[in-house]
CSV table of C-alpha atoms in Angstrom, one decimal:
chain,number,residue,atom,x,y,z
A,1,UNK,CA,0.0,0.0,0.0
A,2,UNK,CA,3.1,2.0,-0.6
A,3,UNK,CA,2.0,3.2,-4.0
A,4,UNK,CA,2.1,6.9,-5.0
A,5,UNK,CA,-0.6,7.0,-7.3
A,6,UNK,CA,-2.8,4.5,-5.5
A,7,UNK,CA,-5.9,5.6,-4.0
A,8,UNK,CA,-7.3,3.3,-1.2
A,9,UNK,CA,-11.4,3.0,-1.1
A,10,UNK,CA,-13.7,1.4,1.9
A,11,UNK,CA,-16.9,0.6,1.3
A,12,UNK,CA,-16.7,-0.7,5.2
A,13,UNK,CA,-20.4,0.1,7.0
A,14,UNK,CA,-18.9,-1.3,10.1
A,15,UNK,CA,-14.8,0.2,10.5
A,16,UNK,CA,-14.4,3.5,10.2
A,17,UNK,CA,-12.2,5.2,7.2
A,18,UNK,CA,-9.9,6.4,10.2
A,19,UNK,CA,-9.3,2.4,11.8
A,20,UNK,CA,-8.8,1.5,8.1
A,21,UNK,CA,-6.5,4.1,7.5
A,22,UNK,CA,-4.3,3.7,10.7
A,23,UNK,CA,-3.9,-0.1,9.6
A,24,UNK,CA,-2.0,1.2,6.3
A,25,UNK,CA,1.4,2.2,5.3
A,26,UNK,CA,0.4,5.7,4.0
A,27,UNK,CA,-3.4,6.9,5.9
A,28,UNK,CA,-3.4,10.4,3.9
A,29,UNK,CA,-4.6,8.0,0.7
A,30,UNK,CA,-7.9,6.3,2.4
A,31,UNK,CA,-11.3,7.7,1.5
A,32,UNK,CA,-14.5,6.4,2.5
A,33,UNK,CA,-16.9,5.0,-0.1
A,34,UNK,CA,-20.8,4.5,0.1
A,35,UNK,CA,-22.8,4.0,-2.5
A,36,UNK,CA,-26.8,5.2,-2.6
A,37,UNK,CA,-28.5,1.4,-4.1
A,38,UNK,CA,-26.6,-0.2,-6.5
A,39,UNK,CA,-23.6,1.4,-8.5
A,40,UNK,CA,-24.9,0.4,-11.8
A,41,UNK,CA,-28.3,2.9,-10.8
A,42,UNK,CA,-26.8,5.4,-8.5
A,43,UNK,CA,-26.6,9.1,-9.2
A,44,UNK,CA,-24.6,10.0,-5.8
A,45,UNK,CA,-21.9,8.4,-3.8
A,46,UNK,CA,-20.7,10.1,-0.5
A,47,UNK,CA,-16.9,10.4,-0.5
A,48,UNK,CA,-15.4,10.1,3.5
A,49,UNK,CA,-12.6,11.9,4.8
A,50,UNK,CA,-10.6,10.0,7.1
A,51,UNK,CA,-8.9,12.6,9.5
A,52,UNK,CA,-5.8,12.1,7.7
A,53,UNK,CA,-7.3,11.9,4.4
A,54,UNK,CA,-4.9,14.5,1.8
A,55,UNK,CA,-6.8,17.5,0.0
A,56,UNK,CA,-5.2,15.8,-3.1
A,57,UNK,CA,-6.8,12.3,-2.6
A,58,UNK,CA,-9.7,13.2,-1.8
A,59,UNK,CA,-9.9,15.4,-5.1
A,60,UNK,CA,-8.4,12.5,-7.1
A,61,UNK,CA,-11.1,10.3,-5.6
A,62,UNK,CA,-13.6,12.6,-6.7
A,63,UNK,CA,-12.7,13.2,-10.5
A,64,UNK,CA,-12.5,8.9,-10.8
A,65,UNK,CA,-16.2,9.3,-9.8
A,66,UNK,CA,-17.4,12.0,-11.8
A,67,UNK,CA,-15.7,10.1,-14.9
A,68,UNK,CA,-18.1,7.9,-13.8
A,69,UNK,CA,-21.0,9.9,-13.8
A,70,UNK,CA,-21.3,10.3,-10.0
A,71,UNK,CA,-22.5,13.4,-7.9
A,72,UNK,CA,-20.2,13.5,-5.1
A,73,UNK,CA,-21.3,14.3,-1.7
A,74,UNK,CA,-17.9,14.6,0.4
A,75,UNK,CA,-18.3,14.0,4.0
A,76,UNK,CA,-16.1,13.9,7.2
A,77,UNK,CA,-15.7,10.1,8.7
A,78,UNK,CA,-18.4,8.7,11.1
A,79,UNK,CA,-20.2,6.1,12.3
A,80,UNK,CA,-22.2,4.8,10.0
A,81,UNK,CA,-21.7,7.6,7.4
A,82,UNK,CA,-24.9,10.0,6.7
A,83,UNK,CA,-27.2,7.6,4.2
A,84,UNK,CA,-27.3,4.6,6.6
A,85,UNK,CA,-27.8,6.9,10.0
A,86,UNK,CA,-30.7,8.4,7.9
A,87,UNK,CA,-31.9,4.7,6.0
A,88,UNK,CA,-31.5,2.5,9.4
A,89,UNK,CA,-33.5,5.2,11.5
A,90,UNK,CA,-36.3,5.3,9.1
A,91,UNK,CA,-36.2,1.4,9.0
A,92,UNK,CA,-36.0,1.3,12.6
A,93,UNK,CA,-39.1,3.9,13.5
A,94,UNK,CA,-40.9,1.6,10.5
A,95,UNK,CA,-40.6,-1.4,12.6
A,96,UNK,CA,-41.6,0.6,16.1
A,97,UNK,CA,-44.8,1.7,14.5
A,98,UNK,CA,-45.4,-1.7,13.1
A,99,UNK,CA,-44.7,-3.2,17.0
A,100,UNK,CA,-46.9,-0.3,18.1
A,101,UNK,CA,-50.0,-2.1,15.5
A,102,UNK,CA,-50.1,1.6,14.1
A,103,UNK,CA,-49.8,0.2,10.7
A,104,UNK,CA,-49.1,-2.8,8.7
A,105,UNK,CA,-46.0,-3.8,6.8
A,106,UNK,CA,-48.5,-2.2,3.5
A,107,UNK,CA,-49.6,0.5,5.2
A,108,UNK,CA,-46.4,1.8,6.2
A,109,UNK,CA,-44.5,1.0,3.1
A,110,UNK,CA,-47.3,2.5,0.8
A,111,UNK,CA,-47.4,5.6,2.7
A,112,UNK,CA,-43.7,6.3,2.2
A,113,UNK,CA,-43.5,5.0,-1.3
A,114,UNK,CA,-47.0,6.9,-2.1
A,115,UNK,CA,-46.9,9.9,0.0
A,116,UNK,CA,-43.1,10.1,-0.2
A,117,UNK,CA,-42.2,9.1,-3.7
A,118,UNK,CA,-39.3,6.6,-1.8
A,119,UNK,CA,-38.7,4.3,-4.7
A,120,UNK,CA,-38.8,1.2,-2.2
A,121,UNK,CA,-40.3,1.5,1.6
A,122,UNK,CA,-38.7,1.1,4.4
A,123,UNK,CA,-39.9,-2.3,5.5
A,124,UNK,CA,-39.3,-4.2,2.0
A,125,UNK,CA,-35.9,-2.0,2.1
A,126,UNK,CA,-35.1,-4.0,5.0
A,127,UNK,CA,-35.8,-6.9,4.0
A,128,UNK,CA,-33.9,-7.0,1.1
A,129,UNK,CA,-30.8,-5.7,2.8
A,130,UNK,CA,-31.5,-8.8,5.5
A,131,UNK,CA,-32.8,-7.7,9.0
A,132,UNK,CA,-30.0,-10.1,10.8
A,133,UNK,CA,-27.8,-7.3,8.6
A,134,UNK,CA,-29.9,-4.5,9.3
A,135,UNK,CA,-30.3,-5.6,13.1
A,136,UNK,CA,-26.3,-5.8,13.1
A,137,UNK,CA,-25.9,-2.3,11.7
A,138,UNK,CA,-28.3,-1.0,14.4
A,139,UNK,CA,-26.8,-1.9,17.0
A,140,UNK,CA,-23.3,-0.9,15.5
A,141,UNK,CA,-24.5,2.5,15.2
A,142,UNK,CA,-26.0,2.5,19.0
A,143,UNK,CA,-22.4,1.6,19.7
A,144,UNK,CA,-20.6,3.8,18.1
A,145,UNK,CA,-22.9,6.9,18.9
A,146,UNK,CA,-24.7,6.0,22.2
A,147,UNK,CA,-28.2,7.2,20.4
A,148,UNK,CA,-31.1,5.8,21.7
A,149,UNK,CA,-32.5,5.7,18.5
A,150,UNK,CA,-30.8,3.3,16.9
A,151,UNK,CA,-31.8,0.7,19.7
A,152,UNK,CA,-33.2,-1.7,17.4
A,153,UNK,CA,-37.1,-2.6,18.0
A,154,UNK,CA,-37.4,-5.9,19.6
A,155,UNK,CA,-39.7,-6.8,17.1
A,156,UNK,CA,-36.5,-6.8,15.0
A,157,UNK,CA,-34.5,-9.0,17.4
A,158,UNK,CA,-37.8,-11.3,17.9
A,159,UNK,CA,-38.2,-11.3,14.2
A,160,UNK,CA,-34.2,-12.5,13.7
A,161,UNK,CA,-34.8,-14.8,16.4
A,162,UNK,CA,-37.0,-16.8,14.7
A,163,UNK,CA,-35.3,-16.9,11.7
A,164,UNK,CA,-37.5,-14.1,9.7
A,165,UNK,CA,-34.2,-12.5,7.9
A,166,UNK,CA,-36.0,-11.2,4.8
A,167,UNK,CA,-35.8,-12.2,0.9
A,168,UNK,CA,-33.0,-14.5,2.2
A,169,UNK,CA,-35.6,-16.5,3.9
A,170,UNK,CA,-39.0,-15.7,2.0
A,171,UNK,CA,-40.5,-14.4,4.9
A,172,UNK,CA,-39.6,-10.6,6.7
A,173,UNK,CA,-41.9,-8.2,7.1
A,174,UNK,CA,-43.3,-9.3,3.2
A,175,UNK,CA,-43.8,-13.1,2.5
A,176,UNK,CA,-41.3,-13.7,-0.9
A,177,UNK,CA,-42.8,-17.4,-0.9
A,178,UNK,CA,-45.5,-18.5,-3.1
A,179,UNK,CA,-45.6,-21.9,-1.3
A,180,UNK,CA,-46.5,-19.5,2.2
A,181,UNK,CA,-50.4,-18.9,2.0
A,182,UNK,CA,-50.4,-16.8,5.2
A,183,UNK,CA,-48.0,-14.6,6.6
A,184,UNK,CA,-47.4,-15.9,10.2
A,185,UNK,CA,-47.2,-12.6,12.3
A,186,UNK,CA,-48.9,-9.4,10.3
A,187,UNK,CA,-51.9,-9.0,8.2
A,188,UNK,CA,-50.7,-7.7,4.9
């Protein structure tokens, strides 16, 4: 990692860009990378600066990405970086209303696809991500930043528990199974 012209990227939810960074031979050259839904699709990536990130790598990081077609949002390092803080609380509140019988997994994904134009809500967003995944990067973030909001629901944990993961398993909060009639906790 010794290179002069080598940029280093993370894509790390978990480790921040400054623990990657300290593990290498040259830290000024690490910038964070998280991509907004799959690169192929994605109009905007945030760019992280690692405390010792250089001016000049962090400008060389963003030209690659704009040759790629990428808005650039350039952000300093923290936990979780700003789209999944913003994503996993959404998901999170999603899942308290839904323990709360407020609404059902429809309800609550119609209203922010509907009334919020989200392309996917927040519920079927989790369950394609996984919600043993999204359950992991909840309580990472309540680790890191000691907010009570990401506490994840216990529905979540209970959920896990019982091996309700998401797509991975046909059944979350959405059953992905035509061979499942009924869903076995909500009323969708």
């Amino acid at each position: 990692m010794s290179s002069k012209a080598m940029i280093f990227f993370t894509t790390s939810k978990i480790n921040s860009v400054n623990y990657i960074a300290s593990l290498t031979e040259d830290p000024k050259k690490v910038v964070g990378l998280q991509f907004i839904g799959y690169f192929e699709s994605i109009k905007i990536v945030e760019l992280i600066k690692g405390i010792h990130t250089s001016q000049k790598t962090l400008m060389d990081a963003q030209n690659i990405l704009k040759k790629m077609d990428k808005e650039v949002i350039i952000l300093k390092d923290s936990p979780g970086f700003m789209i999944n803080r913003l994503v996993f609380t959404l998901i999170n509140e999603s899942i308290h209303l839904l323990n709360e019988g407020i609404g059902t997994p429809k309800n609550i994904d119609d209203e922010m696809e509907l009334g919020m134009g989200m392309a996917i809500g927040p519920l079927k967003l989790a369950d394609k991500i996984g919600l043993d995944n999204t359950l992991k990067i909840l309580h990472h973030l309540y680790e890191e930043t000691g907010n009570n909001k990401y506490l994840p629901c216990p529905l979540l944990k209970n959920m896990v528990n019982a091996g309700y993961v998401g797509v991975k398993s046909n059944v979350g909060f959405f059953n992905y199974s035509a061979e499942i009639l009924d869903f076995p906790i909500f009323n969708t």
